[in-house]
C-alpha positions as YAML, in Angstrom:
chain: A
units: angstrom
residues:
- id: 1
  name: MET
  ca: [199.78, 268.20, 84.33]
- id: 2
  name: VAL
  ca: [198.57, 270.84, 83.26]
- id: 3
  name: LEU
  ca: [194.55, 272.08, 83.87]
- id: 4
  name: THR
  ca: [193.95, 272.66, 80.10]
- id: 5
  name: CYS
  ca: [194.97, 268.66, 80.08]
- id: 6
  name: LEU
  ca: [192.53, 267.51, 82.24]
- id: 7
  name: TYR
  ca: [189.56, 269.73, 80.99]
- id: 8
  name: PRO
  ca: [189.60, 270.74, 78.36]
- id: 9
  name: SER
  ca: [186.33, 271.49, 77.40]
- id: 10
  name: LEU
  ca: [186.13, 274.16, 80.64]
- id: 11
  name: PRO
  ca: [188.07, 277.20, 81.53]
- id: 12
  name: ASP
  ca: [191.73, 277.52, 82.06]
- id: 13
  name: PRO
  ca: [192.72, 278.53, 85.45]
- id: 14
  name: MET
  ca: [189.72, 276.23, 87.09]
- id: 15
  name: ARG
  ca: [188.93, 276.70, 91.22]
- id: 16
  name: ILE
  ca: [189.16, 273.00, 92.42]
- id: 17
  name: TYR
  ca: [187.58, 272.25, 95.69]
- id: 18
  name: ILE
  ca: [188.53, 268.68, 98.10]
- id: 19
  name: ALA
  ca: [186.74, 268.66, 100.93]
- id: 20
  name: GLY
  ca: [188.46, 266.76, 103.21]
- id: 21
  name: HIS
  ca: [191.71, 268.15, 102.45]
- id: 22
  name: ASN
  ca: [192.61, 267.87, 106.14]
- id: 23
  name: GLY
  ca: [192.67, 263.56, 106.14]
- id: 24
  name: MET
  ca: [194.73, 261.39, 105.16]
- id: 25
  name: VAL
  ca: [192.96, 260.36, 101.39]
- id: 26
  name: GLY
  ca: [192.97, 264.26, 100.65]
- id: 27
  name: GLY
  ca: [196.17, 265.34, 101.73]
- id: 28
  name: ALA
  ca: [197.14, 263.04, 99.40]
- id: 29
  name: ILE
  ca: [195.16, 264.91, 96.57]
- id: 30
  name: LEU
  ca: [196.38, 268.39, 97.58]
- id: 31
  name: ARG
  ca: [199.50, 267.29, 97.71]
- id: 32
  name: ARG
  ca: [199.68, 265.58, 94.06]
- id: 33
  name: LEU
  ca: [197.73, 268.61, 91.93]
- id: 34
  name: ARG
  ca: [200.14, 271.14, 94.28]
- id: 35
  name: ALA
  ca: [203.17, 269.06, 92.82]
- id: 36
  name: GLU
  ca: [201.87, 269.77, 89.13]
- id: 37
  name: GLY
  ca: [201.39, 273.48, 89.19]
- id: 38
  name: GLN
  ca: [197.52, 273.62, 90.06]
- id: 39
  name: ASP
  ca: [197.17, 277.03, 92.65]
- id: 40
  name: ASP
  ca: [193.56, 278.12, 92.09]
- id: 41
  name: LEU
  ca: [192.67, 275.18, 95.27]
- id: 42
  name: ILE
  ca: [190.15, 275.21, 97.75]
- id: 43
  name: VAL
  ca: [190.01, 274.01, 100.75]
- id: 44
  name: ALA
  ca: [188.55, 274.41, 104.18]
- id: 45
  name: ASP
  ca: [188.92, 273.54, 107.80]
- id: 46
  name: ARG
  ca: [186.17, 271.69, 109.83]
- id: 47
  name: ASP
  ca: [186.01, 274.40, 111.62]
- id: 48
  name: ALA
  ca: [185.34, 276.92, 108.85]
- id: 49
  name: LEU
  ca: [183.12, 274.91, 107.45]
- id: 50
  name: ASP
  ca: [181.04, 271.54, 108.25]
- id: 51
  name: LEU
  ca: [179.83, 269.26, 105.74]
- id: 52
  name: THR
  ca: [176.96, 268.17, 107.69]
- id: 53
  name: ASP
  ca: [175.13, 271.30, 107.57]
- id: 54
  name: GLN
  ca: [173.48, 272.24, 104.81]
- id: 55
  name: THR
  ca: [173.17, 275.82, 105.05]
- id: 56
  name: ALA
  ca: [177.16, 276.09, 105.81]
- id: 57
  name: VAL
  ca: [177.34, 273.99, 101.94]
- id: 58
  name: ARG
  ca: [175.29, 275.85, 99.97]
- id: 59
  name: ARG
  ca: [176.58, 279.24, 101.31]
- id: 60
  name: PHE
  ca: [180.43, 278.26, 100.73]
- id: 61
  name: PHE
  ca: [179.51, 277.03, 97.06]
- id: 62
  name: ALA
  ca: [177.96, 280.04, 95.91]
- id: 63
  name: ARG
  ca: [180.83, 282.44, 97.59]
- id: 64
  name: GLU
  ca: [183.54, 279.85, 96.61]
- id: 65
  name: ARG
  ca: [182.32, 278.86, 93.23]
- id: 66
  name: PRO
  ca: [184.30, 275.85, 92.33]
- id: 67
  name: GLU
  ca: [184.19, 274.66, 88.76]
- id: 68
  name: LEU
  ca: [185.24, 271.22, 89.65]
- id: 69
  name: VAL
  ca: [184.91, 269.76, 93.27]
- id: 70
  name: ILE
  ca: [187.22, 266.06, 95.17]
- id: 71
  name: LEU
  ca: [184.64, 264.74, 97.79]
- id: 72
  name: ALA
  ca: [187.34, 263.30, 99.56]
- id: 73
  name: ALA
  ca: [185.49, 263.72, 102.85]
- id: 74
  name: ALA
  ca: [183.90, 261.27, 105.07]
- id: 75
  name: LYS
  ca: [183.97, 260.19, 108.87]
- id: 76
  name: VAL
  ca: [186.05, 257.28, 108.62]
- id: 77
  name: GLY
  ca: [187.65, 254.06, 111.48]
- id: 78
  name: GLY
  ca: [187.99, 250.47, 111.67]
- id: 79
  name: ILE
  ca: [185.79, 247.20, 113.07]
- id: 80
  name: LEU
  ca: [185.76, 248.86, 116.64]
- id: 81
  name: ALA
  ca: [184.46, 252.04, 115.78]
- id: 82
  name: ASN
  ca: [182.11, 251.41, 112.82]
- id: 83
  name: ASP
  ca: [180.34, 248.57, 115.30]
- id: 84
  name: THR
  ca: [180.76, 251.63, 118.35]
- id: 85
  name: TYR
  ca: [179.30, 254.76, 116.06]
- id: 86
  name: PRO
  ca: [176.80, 253.56, 113.76]
- id: 87
  name: ALA
  ca: [174.32, 255.77, 113.59]
- id: 88
  name: GLN
  ca: [177.68, 258.44, 113.17]
- id: 89
  name: PHE
  ca: [178.86, 256.74, 110.71]
- id: 90
  name: ILE
  ca: [175.93, 256.76, 108.78]
- id: 91
  name: TYR
  ca: [174.17, 259.91, 109.43]
- id: 92
  name: GLU
  ca: [177.69, 261.49, 109.13]
- id: 93
  name: ASN
  ca: [178.43, 260.88, 105.37]
- id: 94
  name: LEU
  ca: [175.19, 260.85, 104.04]
- id: 95
  name: MET
  ca: [174.47, 264.74, 104.83]
- id: 96
  name: ILE
  ca: [178.80, 265.20, 104.04]
- id: 97
  name: GLN
  ca: [177.27, 263.33, 100.77]
- id: 98
  name: ALA
  ca: [174.93, 264.96, 99.70]
- id: 99
  name: ASN
  ca: [175.17, 268.16, 100.86]
- id: 100
  name: VAL
  ca: [178.35, 268.85, 98.55]
- id: 101
  name: ILE
  ca: [177.05, 266.39, 95.77]
- id: 102
  name: HIS
  ca: [174.53, 268.47, 95.46]
- id: 103
  name: GLN
  ca: [174.89, 272.16, 96.39]
- id: 104
  name: ALA
  ca: [177.69, 271.04, 93.60]
- id: 105
  name: PHE
  ca: [174.62, 270.54, 91.41]
- id: 106
  name: ALA
  ca: [172.91, 273.99, 92.44]
- id: 107
  name: ALA
  ca: [176.01, 275.90, 91.83]
- id: 108
  name: GLY
  ca: [176.81, 274.66, 88.40]
- id: 109
  name: VAL
  ca: [179.49, 271.70, 89.32]
- id: 110
  name: SER
  ca: [179.46, 269.88, 85.74]
- id: 111
  name: ARG
  ca: [182.51, 268.19, 86.83]
- id: 112
  name: LEU
  ca: [182.76, 265.63, 90.60]
- id: 113
  name: LEU
  ca: [184.55, 262.71, 91.75]
- id: 114
  name: GLN
  ca: [183.71, 261.06, 95.09]
- id: 115
  name: LEU
  ca: [185.55, 258.71, 96.85]
- id: 116
  name: GLY
  ca: [184.39, 255.66, 98.05]
- id: 117
  name: SER
  ca: [184.95, 252.06, 99.93]
- id: 118
  name: SER
  ca: [185.53, 248.74, 98.82]
- id: 119
  name: CYS
  ca: [183.09, 247.75, 101.97]
- id: 120
  name: ILE
  ca: [180.07, 248.89, 100.17]
- id: 121
  name: TYR
  ca: [180.23, 245.34, 98.08]
- id: 122
  name: PRO
  ca: [178.02, 242.23, 99.55]
- id: 123
  name: ARG
  ca: [179.98, 240.30, 102.40]
- id: 124
  name: ASP
  ca: [180.19, 237.21, 100.30]
- id: 125
  name: ALA
  ca: [180.48, 238.48, 97.17]
- id: 126
  name: ALA
  ca: [182.98, 236.01, 94.67]
- id: 127
  name: GLN
  ca: [185.96, 237.20, 94.21]
- id: 128
  name: PRO
  ca: [187.71, 238.90, 93.52]
- id: 129
  name: LEU
  ca: [185.13, 242.05, 93.60]
- id: 130
  name: THR
  ca: [183.94, 243.60, 90.75]
- id: 131
  name: GLU
  ca: [182.29, 246.59, 89.95]
- id: 132
  name: ASN
  ca: [178.69, 244.39, 88.46]
- id: 133
  name: CYS
  ca: [178.35, 242.87, 92.38]
- id: 134
  name: LEU
  ca: [177.11, 246.04, 94.31]
- id: 135
  name: LEU
  ca: [173.78, 245.45, 95.83]
- id: 136
  name: GLN
  ca: [173.94, 241.68, 95.30]
- id: 137
  name: GLY
  ca: [173.74, 240.45, 98.05]
- id: 138
  name: PRO
  ca: [173.78, 241.39, 101.95]
- id: 139
  name: LEU
  ca: [177.04, 243.77, 103.35]
- id: 140
  name: GLU
  ca: [178.83, 242.77, 106.43]
- id: 141
  name: PRO
  ca: [177.21, 243.50, 109.49]
- id: 142
  name: THR
  ca: [180.07, 245.48, 111.22]
- id: 143
  name: ASN
  ca: [180.50, 248.49, 108.75]
- id: 144
  name: GLU
  ca: [176.62, 247.46, 106.66]
- id: 145
  name: PRO
  ca: [175.46, 251.80, 108.43]
- id: 146
  name: TYR
  ca: [178.67, 253.51, 106.62]
- id: 147
  name: ALA
  ca: [178.42, 250.64, 103.27]
- id: 148
  name: ILE
  ca: [175.16, 252.00, 103.57]
- id: 149
  name: ALA
  ca: [176.28, 255.31, 102.94]
- id: 150
  name: LYS
  ca: [179.33, 255.13, 100.31]
- id: 151
  name: ILE
  ca: [176.40, 253.37, 98.27]
- id: 152
  name: ALA
  ca: [173.97, 255.86, 98.60]
- id: 153
  name: GLY
  ca: [177.03, 258.32, 97.67]
- id: 154
  name: ILE
  ca: [177.27, 256.40, 94.25]
- id: 155
  name: LYS
  ca: [173.48, 256.26, 93.14]
- id: 156
  name: LEU
  ca: [173.32, 260.09, 93.84]
- id: 157
  name: CYS
  ca: [176.07, 260.26, 91.65]
- id: 158
  name: GLU
  ca: [174.88, 258.34, 89.06]
- id: 159
  name: SER
  ca: [170.92, 259.92, 89.76]
- id: 160
  name: TYR
  ca: [172.74, 263.24, 88.76]
- id: 161
  name: ASN
  ca: [174.17, 262.25, 85.98]
- id: 162
  name: ARG
  ca: [170.65, 260.83, 84.96]
- id: 163
  name: GLN
  ca: [168.71, 262.46, 85.53]
- id: 164
  name: TYR
  ca: [171.16, 266.68, 85.72]
- id: 165
  name: GLY
  ca: [173.41, 264.88, 82.33]
- id: 166
  name: THR
  ca: [176.71, 266.28, 85.38]
- id: 167
  name: ASP
  ca: [179.48, 264.35, 84.80]
- id: 168
  name: TYR
  ca: [179.80, 263.02, 88.68]
- id: 169
  name: ARG
  ca: [182.58, 259.67, 89.23]
- id: 170
  name: SER
  ca: [183.05, 257.77, 91.57]
- id: 171
  name: VAL
  ca: [186.13, 255.26, 92.40]
- id: 172
  name: MET
  ca: [185.85, 253.25, 95.39]
- id: 173
  name: PRO
  ca: [188.99, 252.57, 96.69]
- id: 174
  name: THR
  ca: [190.89, 249.43, 98.73]
- id: 175
  name: ASN
  ca: [192.45, 249.67, 101.96]
- id: 176
  name: LEU
  ca: [194.00, 252.67, 101.80]
- id: 177
  name: TYR
  ca: [197.14, 253.29, 104.37]
- id: 178
  name: GLY
  ca: [200.24, 256.20, 104.69]
- id: 179
  name: PRO
  ca: [201.21, 259.37, 105.91]
- id: 180
  name: GLY
  ca: [198.49, 261.08, 107.43]
- id: 181
  name: ASP
  ca: [196.57, 257.82, 108.46]
- id: 182
  name: ASN
  ca: [194.64, 257.53, 111.54]
- id: 183
  name: PHE
  ca: [197.51, 255.59, 113.97]
- id: 184
  name: HIS
  ca: [194.39, 255.73, 117.36]
- id: 185
  name: SER
  ca: [194.85, 252.77, 119.50]
- id: 186
  name: LYS
  ca: [191.23, 251.92, 119.14]
- id: 187
  name: ASN
  ca: [189.91, 253.77, 116.36]
- id: 188
  name: SER
  ca: [192.02, 252.85, 113.71]
- id: 189
  name: HIS
  ca: [192.12, 250.62, 110.50]
- id: 190
  name: VAL
  ca: [193.78, 247.57, 110.66]
- id: 191
  name: LEU
  ca: [197.06, 248.28, 109.71]
- id: 192
  name: PRO
  ca: [197.95, 251.59, 111.48]
- id: 193
  name: GLY
  ca: [196.55, 249.85, 114.20]
- id: 194
  name: LEU
  ca: [199.34, 247.45, 114.16]
- id: 195
  name: ILE
  ca: [202.33, 249.43, 112.74]
- id: 196
  name: ALA
  ca: [201.28, 251.83, 116.59]
- id: 197
  name: ARG
  ca: [200.55, 248.74, 118.23]
- id: 198
  name: PHE
  ca: [204.74, 247.01, 116.82]
- id: 199
  name: HIS
  ca: [205.82, 249.95, 117.16]
- id: 200
  name: GLU
  ca: [205.27, 250.31, 120.77]
- id: 201
  name: ALA
  ca: [206.03, 247.16, 121.63]
- id: 202
  name: THR
  ca: [209.30, 247.37, 120.55]
- id: 203
  name: GLU
  ca: [209.84, 250.79, 122.70]
- id: 204
  name: LYS
  ca: [208.71, 248.79, 125.75]
- id: 205
  name: GLY
  ca: [210.38, 245.42, 125.29]
- id: 206
  name: ALA
  ca: [206.85, 243.58, 125.12]
- id: 207
  name: GLU
  ca: [207.02, 239.54, 124.47]
- id: 208
  name: GLU
  ca: [204.21, 239.66, 123.08]
- id: 209
  name: VAL
  ca: [201.17, 241.69, 120.68]
- id: 210
  name: GLN
  ca: [198.00, 240.58, 120.34]
- id: 211
  name: ILE
  ca: [196.04, 241.29, 116.81]
- id: 212
  name: TRP
  ca: [192.16, 241.25, 116.59]
- id: 213
  name: GLY
  ca: [190.61, 238.10, 115.56]
- id: 214
  name: SER
  ca: [191.89, 234.83, 113.73]
- id: 215
  name: GLY
  ca: [194.34, 235.93, 110.99]
- id: 216
  name: MET
  ca: [192.52, 234.63, 108.80]
- id: 217
  name: PRO
  ca: [190.95, 237.18, 106.23]
- id: 218
  name: ARG
  ca: [192.63, 238.78, 104.17]
- id: 219
  name: ARG
  ca: [192.90, 242.09, 103.09]
- id: 220
  name: GLU
  ca: [194.28, 243.48, 99.81]
- id: 221
  name: PHE
  ca: [196.05, 247.59, 100.58]
- id: 222
  name: LEU
  ca: [196.45, 250.61, 98.13]
- id: 223
  name: HIS
  ca: [199.53, 253.87, 99.84]
- id: 224
  name: VAL
  ca: [197.48, 256.76, 99.78]
- id: 225
  name: ASP
  ca: [199.59, 258.53, 97.28]
- id: 226
  name: ASP
  ca: [199.02, 255.64, 95.13]
- id: 227
  name: MET
  ca: [195.44, 256.47, 95.50]
- id: 228
  name: ALA
  ca: [195.84, 260.25, 94.86]
- id: 229
  name: ALA
  ca: [197.63, 259.29, 91.58]
- id: 230
  name: ALA
  ca: [194.54, 257.22, 90.59]
- id: 231
  name: ALA
  ca: [191.73, 259.56, 90.92]
- id: 232
  name: LEU
  ca: [193.51, 262.29, 89.45]
- id: 233
  name: PHE
  ca: [194.38, 259.58, 86.09]
- id: 234
  name: VAL
  ca: [189.95, 258.62, 85.92]
- id: 235
  name: LEU
  ca: [189.46, 262.60, 86.58]
- id: 236
  name: ASN
  ca: [192.03, 263.00, 83.20]
- id: 237
  name: LEU
  ca: [189.74, 260.79, 80.94]
- id: 238
  name: ASP
  ca: [187.98, 262.08, 78.63]
- id: 239
  name: ARG
  ca: [184.00, 261.51, 78.82]
- id: 240
  name: HIS
  ca: [183.11, 259.31, 76.45]
- id: 241
  name: THR
  ca: [186.16, 256.75, 77.93]
- id: 242
  name: TYR
  ca: [184.91, 257.17, 81.06]
- id: 243
  name: GLU
  ca: [181.43, 256.51, 80.34]
- id: 244
  name: ALA
  ca: [182.03, 253.91, 78.25]
- id: 245
  name: GLU
  ca: [183.72, 251.56, 80.77]
- id: 246
  name: THR
  ca: [180.88, 252.36, 83.67]
- id: 247
  name: GLN
  ca: [178.08, 250.83, 81.67]
- id: 248
  name: PRO
  ca: [175.44, 251.16, 81.86]
- id: 249
  name: MET
  ca: [174.53, 252.64, 85.33]
- id: 250
  name: LEU
  ca: [177.50, 255.64, 85.18]
- id: 251
  name: SER
  ca: [178.35, 254.22, 88.09]
- id: 252
  name: HIS
  ca: [181.59, 253.78, 89.65]
- id: 253
  name: ILE
  ca: [185.61, 252.10, 89.63]
- id: 254
  name: ASN
  ca: [187.62, 249.40, 91.75]
- id: 255
  name: VAL
  ca: [190.51, 250.85, 92.27]
- id: 256
  name: GLY
  ca: [192.90, 248.90, 93.77]
- id: 257
  name: THR
  ca: [196.47, 246.60, 93.39]
- id: 258
  name: GLY
  ca: [194.88, 243.17, 92.13]
- id: 259
  name: THR
  ca: [196.82, 241.26, 94.98]
- id: 260
  name: ASP
  ca: [195.58, 240.49, 99.55]
- id: 261
  name: ILE
  ca: [197.74, 239.51, 101.50]
- id: 262
  name: SER
  ca: [196.53, 237.68, 105.77]
- id: 263
  name: ILE
  ca: [195.71, 239.77, 108.52]
- id: 264
  name: ARG
  ca: [198.33, 237.30, 110.11]
- id: 265
  name: ASP
  ca: [201.07, 237.48, 107.65]
- id: 266
  name: LEU
  ca: [200.46, 241.60, 107.82]
- id: 267
  name: ALA
  ca: [201.48, 241.44, 111.21]
- id: 268
  name: GLU
  ca: [204.78, 239.53, 109.66]
- id: 269
  name: VAL
  ca: [205.77, 242.10, 107.73]
- id: 270
  name: VAL
  ca: [204.64, 244.83, 110.03]
- id: 271
  name: ALA
  ca: [207.08, 243.16, 113.56]
- id: 272
  name: GLU
  ca: [209.56, 243.06, 111.55]
- id: 273
  name: ILE
  ca: [209.65, 246.52, 109.68]
- id: 274
  name: THR
  ca: [209.56, 247.45, 113.50]
- id: 275
  name: GLY
  ca: [212.22, 245.41, 115.26]
- id: 276
  name: PHE
  ca: [209.78, 243.21, 116.94]
- id: 277
  name: ASP
  ca: [211.33, 239.33, 117.59]
- id: 278
  name: GLY
  ca: [207.70, 238.46, 120.20]
- id: 279
  name: GLN
  ca: [205.28, 236.18, 119.84]
- id: 280
  name: ILE
  ca: [202.00, 236.96, 117.75]
- id: 281
  name: ILE
  ca: [198.92, 236.39, 119.80]
- id: 282
  name: CYS
  ca: [195.28, 236.24, 117.17]
- id: 283
  name: ASP
  ca: [192.39, 236.73, 119.68]
- id: 284
  name: THR
  ca: [189.61, 234.83, 118.67]
- id: 285
  name: THR
  ca: [186.93, 236.42, 120.77]
- id: 286
  name: LYS
  ca: [187.84, 239.70, 118.94]
- id: 287
  name: PRO
  ca: [185.67, 239.79, 115.55]
- id: 288
  name: ASP
  ca: [187.45, 239.02, 112.23]
- id: 289
  name: GLY
  ca: [184.97, 241.10, 110.00]
- id: 290
  name: ALA
  ca: [184.14, 240.18, 106.08]
- id: 291
  name: PRO
  ca: [186.38, 236.78, 105.35]
- id: 292
  name: ARG
  ca: [187.96, 238.27, 102.11]
- id: 293
  name: LYS
  ca: [188.03, 242.11, 100.30]
- id: 294
  name: LEU
  ca: [189.67, 241.41, 97.38]
- id: 295
  name: MET
  ca: [188.78, 244.25, 94.50]
- id: 296
  name: ASP
  ca: [188.84, 243.53, 90.65]
- id: 297
  name: THR
  ca: [191.08, 245.64, 88.97]
- id: 298
  name: THR
  ca: [190.32, 244.99, 85.50]
- id: 299
  name: ARG
  ca: [188.72, 248.12, 84.04]
- id: 300
  name: LEU
  ca: [191.26, 250.19, 85.33]
- id: 301
  name: THR
  ca: [193.57, 248.26, 84.52]
- id: 302
  name: ARG
  ca: [191.80, 248.44, 80.85]
- id: 303
  name: LEU
  ca: [192.34, 251.86, 80.83]
- id: 304
  name: GLY
  ca: [196.04, 252.23, 81.70]
- id: 305
  name: TRP
  ca: [196.38, 252.39, 85.23]
- id: 306
  name: THR
  ca: [198.20, 250.27, 88.44]
- id: 307
  name: ALA
  ca: [199.33, 251.00, 90.93]
- id: 308
  name: ALA
  ca: [203.12, 251.77, 91.87]
- id: 309
  name: ILE
  ca: [204.07, 251.28, 95.57]
- id: 310
  name: PRO
  ca: [204.05, 247.47, 96.28]
- id: 311
  name: LEU
  ca: [202.90, 246.79, 100.08]
- id: 312
  name: ARG
  ca: [206.30, 246.65, 102.06]
- id: 313
  name: GLU
  ca: [207.68, 249.81, 100.19]
- id: 314
  name: GLY
  ca: [204.51, 251.79, 101.49]
- id: 315
  name: ILE
  ca: [204.49, 250.10, 104.65]
- id: 316
  name: VAL
  ca: [208.73, 250.85, 105.26]
- id: 317
  name: SER
  ca: [207.66, 254.78, 104.64]
- id: 318
  name: THR
  ca: [204.65, 254.61, 105.97]
- id: 319
  name: TYR
  ca: [206.22, 253.62, 109.64]
- id: 320
  name: ASP
  ca: [209.80, 256.48, 108.84]
- id: 321
  name: TRP
  ca: [206.30, 259.42, 108.34]
- id: 322
  name: TYR
  ca: [205.11, 257.93, 111.50]
- id: 323
  name: ARG
  ca: [208.04, 258.08, 113.92]
- id: 324
  name: SER
  ca: [208.94, 260.99, 112.25]
- id: 325
  name: GLN
  ca: [205.62, 262.44, 113.43]
- id: 326
  name: LEU
  ca: [205.93, 260.93, 117.22]
- id: 327
  name: ILE
  ca: [209.43, 262.44, 117.43]
- id: 328
  name: SER
  ca: [208.03, 266.09, 116.58]
- id: 329
  name: GLY
  ca: [205.44, 265.62, 119.49]
- id: 330
  name: GLN
  ca: [202.43, 264.51, 117.69]
- id: 331
  name: ASP
  ca: [200.96, 261.18, 119.25]
- id: 332
  name: LEU
  ca: [199.36, 260.10, 116.75]
- id: 333
  name: ARG
  ca: [197.84, 256.77, 118.59]
- id: 334
  name: HIS
  ca: [195.09, 258.48, 120.54]
- id: 335
  name: ARG
  ca: [193.92, 260.96, 118.37]
...
């Protein structure tokens, strides 16, 4: 993919700022852009740029003058992290989005893509989750602050588009996993958490592994490399095509696989891949979260994109990456 194909109305070369390039999703997007020959890419580590600092973000945009922004930066975590740090989750995500989106506008950036989360949808919404069910019911309590922040990001993009004619797009991915994920023993999402837990149990010869909740909730999982491909696919759409699919609010597009799996069955798959042959125990004293979160990907499929990496294949490659990091001395379980 070349810049003149991505953005025929904008000058070549184009400066692209990837916010959150050290995260799992931002890193995957950065790798894909580089593989496709993009070399005028702007990145900044957290130590160099605090995205919650309005003044710092304003100065950064004034200095770097990006032409396109991909907003993949966010404070993320699993059920325990969301439930333990609700103030941090809502504050940091609101500030990151408000600062990046507004300062992009102030710096004259007409194109922007921001990444959200499937947790924006009501807890009890009909499955699969369509884009139109946004704000149609109460959110899942365990991650409500994070969800509200991500909804605000969608509405920021909508509002700038409506008032200023910008082309700010939002994609809502399902549960993501892959290289660069957070494998923290307490704060990770379910899939990397299971990989780390079963790997450790196999190493120690443990007889059982506990998983949170009843094991009954169903979740959908998308490999981060597929997410990067989908993000650039959405950016590659001409404006008329994108707006035709997101009317009437010029809102957002779901990204997923269209299939889900129970947490119990997922644990069985991870156990087999990691070589664990002990007993799996469901700890029903722990919360389940939403009973099901399956994305309706009709819009994206109609536009011509579908996921390419099967779940088991993706877990195997992620586990291989995880083990390679441990072998190289990176302890990803407690970071």
